[in-house]
Amino acid sequence: MSSDETPYWLLISVLFSSQPLTPSLAMTLHQTAYELHERGDAVKEVAGDMLSGKVHNLRKNVALGGIAGPAFEAEIETERGSGVVRFILTRQGLEMMRQQTATPPRPKYLN
């Protein structure tokens, strides 16, 4: 299952957002946060068609009920204005991403 097919709510859990999140915005934030988490970096610029800003790795794990994972905060500018999004990468989402990178895609046709 690729990240294009995976619903974003399996990958991130939004704790707070001052902007409505579209699926493409959520996936962009997820990908950026995942890269920060895997590299151990603190901040990364994020940009898209109608998005710019920064994602900050808060470097702490948080739990909300049965959902737990590393915490992030994004300061974003969208067509609707500026906003802040606080979210966590879910453990399920982290495992799915690691499985995808561990098994490279196989060609559809072998000659």
Coordinates of C-alpha atoms in Angstrom, one line a residue:
M1 CA 0.0 0.0 0.0
S2 CA 1.6 3.3 -1.0
S3 CA 1.2 6.6 0.8
D4 CA -1.0 7.8 -2.1
E5 CA -3.4 5.0 -1.2
T6 CA -3.1 5.2 2.6
P7 CA -5.7 7.5 4.3
Y8 CA -3.9 10.3 6.0
W9 CA -5.7 9.8 9.3
L10 CA -3.8 6.5 9.7
L11 CA -0.5 8.4 9.3
I12 CA -1.0 11.5 11.4
S13 CA -3.2 12.5 14.3
V14 CA -3.9 16.2 14.4
L15 CA -4.0 17.6 17.9
F16 CA -4.7 21.2 16.9
S17 CA -5.1 23.1 13.6
S18 CA -6.0 26.7 13.0
Q19 CA -6.5 25.9 9.3
P20 CA -8.7 23.3 7.7
L21 CA -6.6 20.3 6.6
T22 CA -7.1 18.9 3.2
P23 CA -5.8 15.4 2.4
S24 CA -3.0 16.8 0.3
L25 CA -1.9 19.2 3.0
A26 CA -2.0 16.4 5.6
M27 CA 0.1 14.1 3.4
T28 CA 2.6 16.9 2.8
L29 CA 3.0 17.6 6.5
H30 CA 3.3 13.8 7.1
Q31 CA 6.0 13.3 4.6
T32 CA 8.0 16.3 5.9
A33 CA 7.6 15.2 9.5
Y34 CA 8.6 11.6 8.6
E35 CA 11.8 12.8 7.0
L36 CA 12.6 15.0 10.1
H37 CA 11.9 12.0 12.4
E38 CA 14.1 9.6 10.4
R39 CA 17.0 12.0 10.1
G40 CA 16.7 13.4 13.6
D41 CA 16.6 17.0 12.3
A42 CA 14.9 19.9 14.1
V43 CA 13.3 22.0 11.3
K44 CA 12.5 21.5 7.6
E45 CA 10.9 23.9 5.1
V46 CA 7.8 22.7 3.5
A47 CA 6.3 23.9 0.2
G48 CA 3.6 22.9 -2.2
D49 CA 1.3 24.3 -4.8
M50 CA -0.6 26.5 -2.3
L51 CA 1.6 25.9 0.8
S52 CA 4.7 27.2 2.4
G53 CA 6.1 27.1 5.9
K54 CA 8.2 25.1 8.3
V55 CA 7.7 21.9 10.2
H56 CA 9.4 21.6 13.7
N57 CA 10.3 18.3 15.3
L58 CA 9.3 18.8 18.9
R59 CA 11.5 15.8 19.8
K60 CA 9.1 14.3 22.3
N61 CA 6.6 11.5 22.2
V62 CA 3.0 12.1 23.2
A63 CA 0.0 9.9 23.7
L64 CA -3.6 10.7 23.3
G65 CA -5.8 7.7 24.3
G66 CA -4.6 4.8 22.2
I67 CA -2.7 6.9 19.7
A68 CA 1.0 7.6 20.4
G69 CA 4.0 8.9 18.5
P70 CA 6.5 11.7 17.9
A71 CA 5.1 15.3 18.1
F72 CA 5.5 18.0 15.4
E73 CA 4.3 21.6 14.9
A74 CA 3.9 23.3 11.5
E75 CA 3.8 27.0 10.8
I76 CA 2.1 27.3 7.5
E77 CA 0.9 29.8 4.9
T78 CA -1.9 28.7 2.6
E79 CA -4.4 30.4 0.3
R80 CA -6.6 30.8 3.4
G81 CA -3.9 32.6 5.4
S82 CA -1.4 31.6 8.0
G83 CA -1.9 28.9 10.6
V84 CA -0.4 26.4 13.0
V85 CA -0.9 22.7 13.0
R86 CA 0.2 20.4 15.9
F87 CA 0.2 16.7 15.2
I88 CA 1.8 13.4 15.9
L89 CA 3.0 10.7 13.5
T90 CA 1.1 7.5 14.5
R91 CA 3.1 4.4 15.3
Q92 CA 1.0 2.6 12.6
G93 CA 2.0 5.2 10.1
L94 CA 5.7 5.0 11.0
E95 CA 5.7 1.2 10.6
M96 CA 3.9 1.4 7.2
M97 CA 6.5 4.0 6.0
R98 CA 9.4 1.8 7.2
Q99 CA 8.0 -1.2 5.4
Q100 CA 7.7 0.7 2.2
T101 CA 11.3 1.9 2.3
A102 CA 12.6 -1.6 3.3
T103 CA 11.0 -3.4 0.4
P104 CA 11.8 -1.6 -2.9
P105 CA 9.1 -1.8 -5.6
R106 CA 9.3 -4.7 -8.0
P107 CA 8.9 -4.2 -11.7
K108 CA 5.5 -5.2 -13.0
Y109 CA 6.9 -7.0 -16.0
L110 CA 10.1 -9.1 -16.2
N111 CA 11.5 -10.0 -19.6

